[in-house]
Each structure stands twice: as C-alpha cells, then as structure tokens.
Amino acid sequence: MKVLCTLPMTDAATCQLSGKAEVIVLRDQSDAGCREAVANADYLVVRSQLPDDIFDHAPRLRGVVRHGTGLDMIPVEAATRLGIPVANVPGVNAQAVAEYYVAGMLAFARPLARMETILRGQGWNAGRALAPSATELSGKTLGIVGVGTIGRRLAQACACGFGMRVLGMQRPGATLPDAVQPSSLADLLAHSDYVALCCPLTSATRGMIGAAQLRSMKPDAVLLNAARGAVVDEPALITALQEKWIRGAALDVYARQPLQPDHPFFQLDNVMLTPHVGGMTAESSSAMSAGTVRQLLQMMAGERPEHLVNPQAWPGRRAAQGGRE
C-alpha cells in the first residue's frame, strides 16, 4: 500500500510504517501535483491545503489522516460522500500553540531581539535606549477568542503564570475555566491589551475580525493569530497596522500561504511574522506523527480510527481496490 504525505512526518513515524506501506512525500505542492500524486495513493496524510476536488482524483484512496487538528484543509463532506474515512490528531499541539501566543506577547512587551540587534550594531547605550518602552504582562488583559483546548492552556499560563486578567469568548453553552471571565466579542476587543485568536475557521468565524472590529480595539493593543488567516480580514489588518489603529500583530497564518515576498506585511515594522509554525515543536511533531501512524495502522487493519471525524463514511468505506466493504 502507498501512503502519500503532503509534508514529511518524523523519521520514527515513517519507520513504523516500514514493511506495511510505502511512504511517499508530495514533491509538487501545486494543486495539479497533488491531484496527480493522490491517484496512486491508498492513504493520505494531510499537512497542507488540499484542492477542493482532490477526492475526485483518488480512486484507490481508503482513508485520510490530518496530521494535526484543523479540518479546514480537507474537503470532509466530499470524502464522506465517497466513503473515505477522515481522522485527525486533536489536542497534541495545544501546548505548543499556547506557548507560541505567550512568545508573541513577550516579543511586543519586551523587544529583546530588537535590543540585541541594536546592541550588536550600535553599541551598549543604543541597545539600552529601548528599555523604558518595555512593559510587563502582569496586570494586562488578554482576550481569547475561542476557549477550547488551546485557549484553556493559554488562559491558565497567563492568569496563573503572569497575573493577567483573561476575558474569553466561546460558543453559546460552552463552559469557561474559572480564570476566564465570559465576554462578548465587542467587549473583549474593547478592553484587551492582547487579543489571541484560538478559534477554528468556520462559516461563522471567516472574516470575523474586520475593519470595524480592529477600530474598536485599544490603540496599544496587539492582535495574535495562530489559528487560521481567513479569520481576519487581511486587507483591513494591513490598513490597521499601516495607520496605527492598533500597536501591532503577531501572525503565524495568512489568507494565502506561503506568504508571498511582495506582501505588504513585509513593509511593516509593527508585525511579527512566522511561517505557520505555531504548533510545531520537537515534542508536538513527534506526538502528531505518532498519532497519525497509529490511526493509519488502525485503518489498514480494518479498525475504526480513534479520532474518526466523519463516522457517516465508515459503514460504506472503500475496500482495498476501490470497491466497498
């Protein structure tokens, strides 16, 4: 059997599949390249955006595993219609993403990297000149949009570790940790010094942070997004940063990825940019790959994967050569 990975897994995970399947890493990341490669795949491991029609080009495909949590990269409804089970690996990178948000806040509160650059280039006194502008997280307000697994860990770290006040917006009916004060989006944006977007991309959250929401934020507030780029109206955010509606932004995700070299973000000095690595650490990568392989092996053995996200597809799932079981 052939397992196609849109991006590599860890070496240990690949070794686990040795003797059971041939692991192939996608070389051509274009939509056309993905369609061509998946035609001969029995299983698909997803770490990057799939074309909407990908499953129309996958006659042998028996299962898909998302190497991570978010499912917006996969046309799940299309998979379900074709009897292709889809699983994910939820929660294993939550700590990594929570720590990314903390790092983003600290980067604005204490601009140590910039201080070091100035120290190396301009000397001791020039480096010290930035110190009076540094701030502390203690006593500041963090607003978390989407208090799920990641949001809860972030809230605990900031409330207990830094003494921050934490506001949280969560879907109706969901409970919040004791350290989080429930808030509407409008109040959260108006009162937060830092706003962390921890929500999934859905029809309700797409474009949720637009011009009106950015204008409602405090002028010294910082927006942090390691969720999905499309949660934010990117042109509106560019304008907000250019015109200093807010202090700045720490961004790990974008409307279009990879971020193009001529993107306006690169011309701004009040935005911290990273290449969609918020959930990637040695520990989280190992855990995600291990969880992915475990569910691949379950599907290969005809067993229901532990984190199946489209159970409707399971009864009529595809058999080994493209038929039905």
mmCIF file of C-alpha atoms in Angstrom:
data_model
loop_
_atom_site.group_PDB
_atom_site.id
_atom_site.type_symbol
_atom_site.label_atom_id
_atom_site.label_comp_id
_atom_site.label_asym_id
_atom_site.label_seq_id
_atom_site.Cartn_x
_atom_site.Cartn_y
_atom_site.Cartn_z
ATOM 1 C CA MET A 1 0.000 0.000 0.000
ATOM 2 C CA LYS A 2 1.062 3.583 -0.609
ATOM 3 C CA VAL A 3 0.772 6.413 1.946
ATOM 4 C CA LEU A 4 1.059 9.889 0.449
ATOM 5 C CA CYS A 5 2.149 12.674 2.833
ATOM 6 C CA THR A 6 1.673 16.280 1.760
ATOM 7 C CA LEU A 7 4.668 17.098 4.007
ATOM 8 C CA PRO A 8 7.067 14.714 5.799
ATOM 9 C CA MET A 9 6.320 13.024 9.110
ATOM 10 C CA THR A 10 9.061 12.271 11.617
ATOM 11 C CA ASP A 11 11.606 9.577 10.733
ATOM 12 C CA ALA A 12 10.368 7.449 13.629
ATOM 13 C CA ALA A 13 6.808 7.549 12.312
ATOM 14 C CA THR A 14 7.917 6.655 8.801
ATOM 15 C CA CYS A 15 9.901 3.707 10.183
ATOM 16 C CA GLN A 16 6.780 2.433 11.948
ATOM 17 C CA LEU A 17 5.117 2.014 8.562
ATOM 18 C CA SER A 18 8.080 0.173 7.087
ATOM 19 C CA GLY A 19 7.036 -3.206 5.755
ATOM 20 C CA LYS A 20 3.367 -2.239 5.841
ATOM 21 C CA ALA A 21 3.284 0.602 3.350
ATOM 22 C CA GLU A 22 5.449 2.709 1.079
ATOM 23 C CA VAL A 23 5.572 6.294 2.339
ATOM 24 C CA ILE A 24 5.727 8.933 -0.390
ATOM 25 C CA VAL A 25 6.211 12.655 0.285
ATOM 26 C CA LEU A 26 4.484 15.008 -2.136
ATOM 27 C CA ARG A 27 7.107 16.835 -4.210
ATOM 28 C CA ASP A 28 4.941 19.096 -6.339
ATOM 29 C CA GLN A 29 2.853 21.143 -3.903
ATOM 30 C CA SER A 30 0.653 22.646 -6.622
ATOM 31 C CA ASP A 31 -2.972 21.558 -6.920
ATOM 32 C CA ALA A 32 -2.137 19.717 -10.132
ATOM 33 C CA GLY A 33 0.788 17.947 -8.476
ATOM 34 C CA CYS A 34 -1.384 16.881 -5.564
ATOM 35 C CA ARG A 35 -4.089 15.527 -7.875
ATOM 36 C CA GLU A 36 -1.560 13.532 -9.861
ATOM 37 C CA ALA A 37 0.155 12.046 -6.814
ATOM 38 C CA VAL A 38 -3.022 11.042 -4.990
ATOM 39 C CA ALA A 39 -4.202 8.958 -7.935
ATOM 40 C CA ASN A 40 -1.961 6.081 -6.798
ATOM 41 C CA ALA A 41 -2.348 6.524 -3.038
ATOM 42 C CA ASP A 42 -4.193 4.213 -0.658
ATOM 43 C CA TYR A 43 -3.938 6.594 2.302
ATOM 44 C CA LEU A 44 -3.311 10.322 2.588
ATOM 45 C CA VAL A 45 -1.616 12.247 5.423
ATOM 46 C CA VAL A 46 -2.553 15.927 5.305
ATOM 47 C CA ARG A 47 -0.359 18.783 6.495
ATOM 48 C CA SER A 48 -1.236 21.369 3.829
ATOM 49 C CA GLN A 49 -4.304 22.617 1.973
ATOM 50 C CA LEU A 50 -5.927 20.125 -0.395
ATOM 51 C CA PRO A 51 -7.729 21.092 -3.628
ATOM 52 C CA ASP A 52 -11.490 21.031 -3.209
ATOM 53 C CA ASP A 53 -11.801 18.299 -5.861
ATOM 54 C CA ILE A 54 -8.908 16.151 -4.620
ATOM 55 C CA PHE A 55 -11.020 13.066 -3.927
ATOM 56 C CA ASP A 56 -12.349 13.028 -7.495
ATOM 57 C CA HIS A 57 -8.788 12.120 -8.488
ATOM 58 C CA ALA A 58 -8.222 9.426 -5.841
ATOM 59 C CA PRO A 59 -9.864 6.167 -6.980
ATOM 60 C CA ARG A 60 -7.795 3.982 -4.612
ATOM 61 C CA LEU A 61 -7.940 6.184 -1.508
ATOM 62 C CA ARG A 62 -9.138 4.298 1.582
ATOM 63 C CA GLY A 63 -8.526 6.816 4.343
ATOM 64 C CA VAL A 64 -7.207 10.250 5.280
ATOM 65 C CA VAL A 65 -5.492 11.363 8.472
ATOM 66 C CA ARG A 66 -4.965 15.028 9.298
ATOM 67 C CA HIS A 67 -1.509 15.404 10.850
ATOM 68 C CA GLY A 68 -2.929 17.881 13.379
ATOM 69 C CA THR A 69 -6.337 19.139 14.429
ATOM 70 C CA GLY A 70 -7.874 21.639 11.986
ATOM 71 C CA LEU A 71 -10.036 20.102 9.275
ATOM 72 C CA ASP A 72 -10.468 23.139 7.018
ATOM 73 C CA MET A 73 -7.579 21.836 4.857
ATOM 74 C CA ILE A 74 -9.676 18.797 3.886
ATOM 75 C CA PRO A 75 -12.981 18.699 1.924
ATOM 76 C CA VAL A 76 -14.514 16.395 4.522
ATOM 77 C CA GLU A 77 -18.019 16.409 3.045
ATOM 78 C CA ALA A 78 -16.683 15.201 -0.296
ATOM 79 C CA ALA A 79 -14.747 12.435 1.452
ATOM 80 C CA THR A 80 -17.866 11.347 3.297
ATOM 81 C CA ARG A 81 -19.907 11.146 0.097
ATOM 82 C CA LEU A 82 -17.273 8.863 -1.404
ATOM 83 C CA GLY A 83 -16.930 6.627 1.635
ATOM 84 C CA ILE A 84 -13.462 7.854 2.622
ATOM 85 C CA PRO A 85 -12.928 7.940 6.405
ATOM 86 C CA VAL A 86 -11.139 11.023 7.743
ATOM 87 C CA ALA A 87 -9.395 11.152 11.114
ATOM 88 C CA ASN A 88 -7.359 13.804 12.905
ATOM 89 C CA VAL A 89 -4.997 14.064 15.872
ATOM 90 C CA PRO A 90 -6.653 16.554 18.215
ATOM 91 C CA GLY A 91 -5.022 18.395 21.070
ATOM 92 C CA VAL A 92 -1.430 17.187 20.763
ATOM 93 C CA ASN A 93 -0.049 20.580 19.681
ATOM 94 C CA ALA A 94 -2.152 22.637 22.091
ATOM 95 C CA GLN A 95 0.731 23.335 24.450
ATOM 96 C CA ALA A 96 2.990 24.377 21.565
ATOM 97 C CA VAL A 97 0.409 26.838 20.224
ATOM 98 C CA ALA A 98 -0.341 28.236 23.687
ATOM 99 C CA GLU A 99 3.376 28.854 24.221
ATOM 100 C CA TYR A 100 3.571 30.494 20.784
ATOM 101 C CA TYR A 101 0.961 33.019 21.878
ATOM 102 C CA VAL A 102 2.905 33.732 25.069
ATOM 103 C CA ALA A 103 6.054 34.218 22.990
ATOM 104 C CA GLY A 104 4.209 36.639 20.722
ATOM 105 C CA MET A 105 3.034 38.717 23.666
ATOM 106 C CA LEU A 106 6.504 38.781 25.180
ATOM 107 C CA ALA A 107 8.002 39.830 21.838
ATOM 108 C CA PHE A 108 5.933 43.010 21.976
ATOM 109 C CA ALA A 109 6.195 43.542 25.725
ATOM 110 C CA ARG A 110 9.982 43.055 25.879
ATOM 111 C CA PRO A 111 11.590 43.599 22.433
ATOM 112 C CA LEU A 112 14.729 41.664 23.329
ATOM 113 C CA ALA A 113 15.572 40.556 19.793
ATOM 114 C CA ARG A 114 15.495 44.150 18.580
ATOM 115 C CA MET A 115 17.578 45.264 21.568
ATOM 116 C CA GLU A 116 20.207 42.661 20.763
ATOM 117 C CA THR A 117 20.350 43.731 17.110
ATOM 118 C CA ILE A 118 20.864 47.359 18.126
ATOM 119 C CA LEU A 119 23.406 46.390 20.771
ATOM 120 C CA ARG A 120 25.458 44.436 18.227
ATOM 121 C CA GLY A 121 25.255 47.146 15.589
ATOM 122 C CA GLN A 122 25.151 50.424 17.506
ATOM 123 C CA GLY A 123 26.566 49.677 20.929
ATOM 124 C CA TRP A 124 25.595 49.377 24.581
ATOM 125 C CA ASN A 125 23.808 52.683 25.153
ATOM 126 C CA ALA A 126 21.810 52.442 21.942
ATOM 127 C CA GLY A 127 20.607 48.989 22.980
ATOM 128 C CA ARG A 128 19.547 50.251 26.393
ATOM 129 C CA ALA A 129 17.514 53.062 24.855
ATOM 130 C CA LEU A 130 14.607 50.706 24.166
ATOM 131 C CA ALA A 131 14.349 49.538 27.786
ATOM 132 C CA PRO A 132 11.993 52.303 29.038
ATOM 133 C CA SER A 133 9.407 51.290 26.418
ATOM 134 C CA ALA A 134 9.266 47.687 27.657
ATOM 135 C CA THR A 135 6.171 46.589 29.554
ATOM 136 C CA GLU A 136 5.107 43.713 31.791
ATOM 137 C CA LEU A 137 2.343 41.238 31.116
ATOM 138 C CA SER A 138 1.285 41.264 34.747
ATOM 139 C CA GLY A 139 -1.850 43.330 35.184
ATOM 140 C CA LYS A 140 -2.639 43.432 31.483
ATOM 141 C CA THR A 141 -5.800 41.984 29.934
ATOM 142 C CA LEU A 142 -5.742 39.084 27.498
ATOM 143 C CA GLY A 143 -8.788 38.396 25.357
ATOM 144 C CA ILE A 144 -9.095 34.854 23.988
ATOM 145 C CA VAL A 145 -11.466 34.262 21.076
ATOM 146 C CA GLY A 146 -12.253 30.557 21.232
ATOM 147 C CA VAL A 147 -11.523 28.999 24.616
ATOM 148 C CA GLY A 148 -11.024 25.399 23.555
ATOM 149 C CA THR A 149 -8.052 23.191 24.328
ATOM 150 C CA ILE A 150 -5.501 25.786 23.211
ATOM 151 C CA GLY A 151 -7.388 28.712 24.719
ATOM 152 C CA ARG A 152 -7.682 26.974 28.080
ATOM 153 C CA ARG A 153 -3.948 26.293 28.263
ATOM 154 C CA LEU A 154 -3.184 29.856 27.258
ATOM 155 C CA ALA A 155 -5.594 31.203 29.867
ATOM 156 C CA GLN A 156 -4.018 29.097 32.607
ATOM 157 C CA ALA A 157 -0.492 30.165 31.664
ATOM 158 C CA CYS A 158 -1.362 33.852 31.541
ATOM 159 C CA ALA A 159 -3.666 34.039 34.552
ATOM 160 C CA CYS A 160 -1.582 31.851 36.863
ATOM 161 C CA GLY A 161 1.881 32.497 35.470
ATOM 162 C CA PHE A 162 1.738 36.218 34.684
ATOM 163 C CA GLY A 163 -1.158 37.502 36.743
ATOM 164 C CA MET A 164 -3.101 38.671 33.702
ATOM 165 C CA ARG A 165 -6.816 39.290 33.574
ATOM 166 C CA VAL A 166 -8.326 36.931 30.995
ATOM 167 C CA LEU A 167 -11.502 37.522 29.006
ATOM 168 C CA GLY A 168 -12.917 34.731 26.892
ATOM 169 C CA MET A 169 -15.470 34.411 24.112
ATOM 170 C CA GLN A 170 -16.764 30.910 23.479
ATOM 171 C CA ARG A 171 -19.686 29.417 21.612
ATOM 172 C CA PRO A 172 -23.053 29.512 23.427
ATOM 173 C CA GLY A 173 -23.467 26.785 26.022
ATOM 174 C CA ALA A 174 -19.752 26.074 26.411
ATOM 175 C CA THR A 175 -18.249 26.352 29.888
ATOM 176 C CA LEU A 176 -15.229 28.505 30.654
ATOM 177 C CA PRO A 177 -12.423 27.878 33.165
ATOM 178 C CA ASP A 178 -12.684 29.727 36.473
ATOM 179 C CA ALA A 179 -9.785 32.008 35.497
ATOM 180 C CA VAL A 180 -11.637 33.264 32.401
ATOM 181 C CA GLN A 181 -14.308 35.948 32.514
ATOM 182 C CA PRO A 182 -17.013 35.442 29.867
ATOM 183 C CA SER A 183 -17.196 38.277 27.368
ATOM 184 C CA SER A 184 -18.854 39.260 24.124
ATOM 185 C CA LEU A 185 -16.561 39.834 21.175
ATOM 186 C CA ALA A 186 -17.240 43.574 21.286
ATOM 187 C CA ASP A 187 -16.319 43.902 24.967
ATOM 188 C CA LEU A 188 -13.322 41.613 24.603
ATOM 189 C CA LEU A 189 -11.886 43.698 21.769
ATOM 190 C CA ALA A 190 -12.560 46.979 23.538
ATOM 191 C CA HIS A 191 -10.849 46.025 26.819
ATOM 192 C CA SER A 192 -7.986 43.690 25.902
ATOM 193 C CA ASP A 193 -4.320 44.629 25.665
ATOM 194 C CA TYR A 194 -3.669 41.397 23.754
ATOM 195 C CA VAL A 195 -6.217 39.524 21.633
ATOM 196 C CA ALA A 196 -5.450 35.877 20.806
ATOM 197 C CA LEU A 197 -7.484 34.180 18.090
ATOM 198 C CA CYS A 198 -7.807 30.499 19.043
ATOM 199 C CA CYS A 199 -10.985 29.645 17.120
ATOM 200 C CA PRO A 200 -11.406 27.219 14.202
ATOM 201 C CA LEU A 201 -12.176 28.507 10.713
ATOM 202 C CA THR A 202 -15.887 28.079 10.066
ATOM 203 C CA SER A 203 -18.539 29.978 8.145
ATOM 204 C CA ALA A 204 -19.215 31.907 11.372
ATOM 205 C CA THR A 205 -15.595 32.858 12.050
ATOM 206 C CA ARG A 206 -14.426 33.605 8.493
ATOM 207 C CA GLY A 207 -13.646 37.337 8.326
ATOM 208 C CA MET A 208 -14.788 37.763 11.935
ATOM 209 C CA ILE A 209 -12.088 40.353 12.639
ATOM 210 C CA GLY A 210 -12.649 43.120 10.103
ATOM 211 C CA ALA A 211 -12.183 46.867 9.938
ATOM 212 C CA ALA A 212 -14.908 47.650 12.470
ATOM 213 C CA GLN A 213 -13.511 45.167 14.987
ATOM 214 C CA LEU A 214 -9.931 46.403 14.533
ATOM 215 C CA ARG A 215 -11.020 50.020 15.008
ATOM 216 C CA SER A 216 -12.759 49.041 18.242
ATOM 217 C CA MET A 217 -9.532 47.724 19.784
ATOM 218 C CA LYS A 218 -7.315 49.771 22.084
ATOM 219 C CA PRO A 219 -4.661 51.744 20.170
ATOM 220 C CA ASP A 220 -1.902 49.993 22.135
ATOM 221 C CA ALA A 221 -3.420 46.515 21.717
ATOM 222 C CA VAL A 222 -1.736 43.609 19.925
ATOM 223 C CA LEU A 223 -3.572 41.045 17.783
ATOM 224 C CA LEU A 224 -2.199 37.479 17.753
ATOM 225 C CA ASN A 225 -3.309 34.887 15.207
ATOM 226 C CA ALA A 226 -2.030 31.325 15.027
ATOM 227 C CA ALA A 227 -5.478 29.928 14.181
ATOM 228 C CA ARG A 228 -6.318 30.496 10.502
ATOM 229 C CA GLY A 229 -5.543 33.515 8.341
ATOM 230 C CA ALA A 230 -9.075 33.797 6.978
ATOM 231 C CA VAL A 231 -10.484 34.553 10.443
ATOM 232 C CA VAL A 232 -9.085 38.060 9.868
ATOM 233 C CA ASP A 233 -9.917 40.411 7.003
ATOM 234 C CA GLU A 234 -6.304 40.728 5.847
ATOM 235 C CA PRO A 235 -6.623 43.987 3.849
ATOM 236 C CA ALA A 236 -8.310 45.588 6.855
ATOM 237 C CA LEU A 237 -5.496 44.398 9.133
ATOM 238 C CA ILE A 238 -2.867 45.815 6.762
ATOM 239 C CA THR A 239 -4.605 49.191 6.899
ATOM 240 C CA ALA A 240 -4.909 48.981 10.686
ATOM 241 C CA LEU A 241 -1.179 48.336 11.025
ATOM 242 C CA GLN A 242 -0.200 50.997 8.478
ATOM 243 C CA GLU A 243 -2.392 53.638 10.104
ATOM 244 C CA LYS A 244 -1.589 52.504 13.664
ATOM 245 C CA TRP A 245 -5.153 51.707 14.710
ATOM 246 C CA ILE A 246 -3.510 49.106 16.934
ATOM 247 C CA ARG A 247 0.023 48.698 18.262
ATOM 248 C CA GLY A 248 0.857 45.619 16.257
ATOM 249 C CA ALA A 249 0.193 41.996 15.373
ATOM 250 C CA ALA A 250 1.903 38.617 15.726
ATOM 251 C CA LEU A 251 0.887 36.419 12.804
ATOM 252 C CA ASP A 252 1.593 32.770 12.055
ATOM 253 C CA VAL A 253 -1.166 32.210 9.475
ATOM 254 C CA TYR A 254 -2.285 34.128 6.401
ATOM 255 C CA ALA A 255 -5.060 34.355 3.844
ATOM 256 C CA ARG A 256 -2.735 32.842 1.245
ATOM 257 C CA GLN A 257 0.164 30.585 2.127
ATOM 258 C CA PRO A 258 3.093 30.622 1.645
ATOM 259 C CA LEU A 259 3.276 34.375 2.257
ATOM 260 C CA GLN A 260 4.464 35.986 -0.975
ATOM 261 C CA PRO A 261 7.726 38.014 -0.900
ATOM 262 C CA ASP A 262 5.965 41.195 -2.071
ATOM 263 C CA HIS A 263 3.262 41.018 0.595
ATOM 264 C CA PRO A 264 2.606 44.364 2.365
ATOM 265 C CA PHE A 265 3.279 42.746 5.750
ATOM 266 C CA PHE A 266 6.990 42.722 4.919
ATOM 267 C CA GLN A 267 6.985 46.513 4.680
ATOM 268 C CA LEU A 268 5.656 46.959 8.237
ATOM 269 C CA ASP A 269 7.744 47.164 11.394
ATOM 270 C CA ASN A 270 4.853 46.572 13.800
ATOM 271 C CA VAL A 271 4.073 42.980 12.782
ATOM 272 C CA MET A 272 5.878 39.784 13.805
ATOM 273 C CA LEU A 273 5.715 37.165 11.055
ATOM 274 C CA THR A 274 6.306 33.415 11.330
ATOM 275 C CA PRO A 275 5.710 30.726 8.653
ATOM 276 C CA HIS A 276 2.821 28.704 10.174
ATOM 277 C CA VAL A 277 4.951 27.054 12.843
ATOM 278 C CA GLY A 278 2.906 27.912 15.946
ATOM 279 C CA GLY A 279 2.083 24.264 16.623
ATOM 280 C CA MET A 280 5.473 22.868 15.664
ATOM 281 C CA THR A 281 7.937 21.822 18.325
ATOM 282 C CA ALA A 282 10.027 18.664 18.628
ATOM 283 C CA GLU A 283 7.528 17.325 21.153
ATOM 284 C CA SER A 284 4.355 18.191 19.248
ATOM 285 C CA SER A 285 5.732 16.964 15.907
ATOM 286 C CA SER A 286 6.606 13.612 17.463
ATOM 287 C CA ALA A 287 3.186 13.311 19.087
ATOM 288 C CA MET A 288 1.303 14.287 15.907
ATOM 289 C CA SER A 289 3.256 11.837 13.759
ATOM 290 C CA ALA A 290 2.778 9.045 16.302
ATOM 291 C CA GLY A 291 -0.969 9.685 16.464
ATOM 292 C CA THR A 292 -1.187 9.815 12.681
ATOM 293 C CA VAL A 293 0.610 6.493 12.217
ATOM 294 C CA ARG A 294 -1.446 4.824 14.938
ATOM 295 C CA GLN A 295 -4.659 5.667 13.094
ATOM 296 C CA LEU A 296 -3.236 4.711 9.712
ATOM 297 C CA LEU A 297 -2.406 1.291 11.118
ATOM 298 C CA GLN A 298 -5.882 1.032 12.605
ATOM 299 C CA MET A 299 -7.471 1.736 9.227
ATOM 300 C CA MET A 300 -5.114 -0.656 7.450
ATOM 301 C CA ALA A 301 -6.230 -3.372 9.883
ATOM 302 C CA GLY A 302 -9.886 -2.605 9.161
ATOM 303 C CA GLU A 303 -10.347 -0.977 12.573
ATOM 304 C CA ARG A 304 -12.194 2.268 13.145
ATOM 305 C CA PRO A 305 -9.629 5.022 13.875
ATOM 306 C CA GLU A 306 -9.827 6.506 17.364
ATOM 307 C CA HIS A 307 -10.456 10.073 16.161
ATOM 308 C CA LEU A 308 -12.747 9.489 13.179
ATOM 309 C CA VAL A 309 -14.365 12.820 12.256
ATOM 310 C CA ASN A 310 -16.862 11.601 9.625
ATOM 311 C CA PRO A 311 -18.450 8.460 11.112
ATOM 312 C CA GLN A 312 -21.073 8.510 8.336
ATOM 313 C CA ALA A 313 -18.375 7.318 5.929
ATOM 314 C CA TRP A 314 -17.365 4.291 7.979
ATOM 315 C CA PRO A 315 -20.197 1.820 7.170
ATOM 316 C CA GLY A 316 -19.734 2.248 3.404
ATOM 317 C CA ARG A 317 -15.984 2.767 3.388
ATOM 318 C CA ARG A 318 -13.862 1.782 0.427
ATOM 319 C CA ALA A 319 -12.225 -1.625 0.292
ATOM 320 C CA ALA A 320 -8.677 -2.382 -0.770
ATOM 321 C CA GLN A 321 -9.052 -1.952 -4.526
ATOM 322 C CA GLY A 322 -11.538 0.881 -4.645
ATOM 323 C CA GLY A 323 -14.709 -1.105 -4.055
ATOM 324 C CA ARG A 324 -16.871 -1.125 -0.929
ATOM 325 C CA GLU A 325 -16.597 -3.187 2.217
#
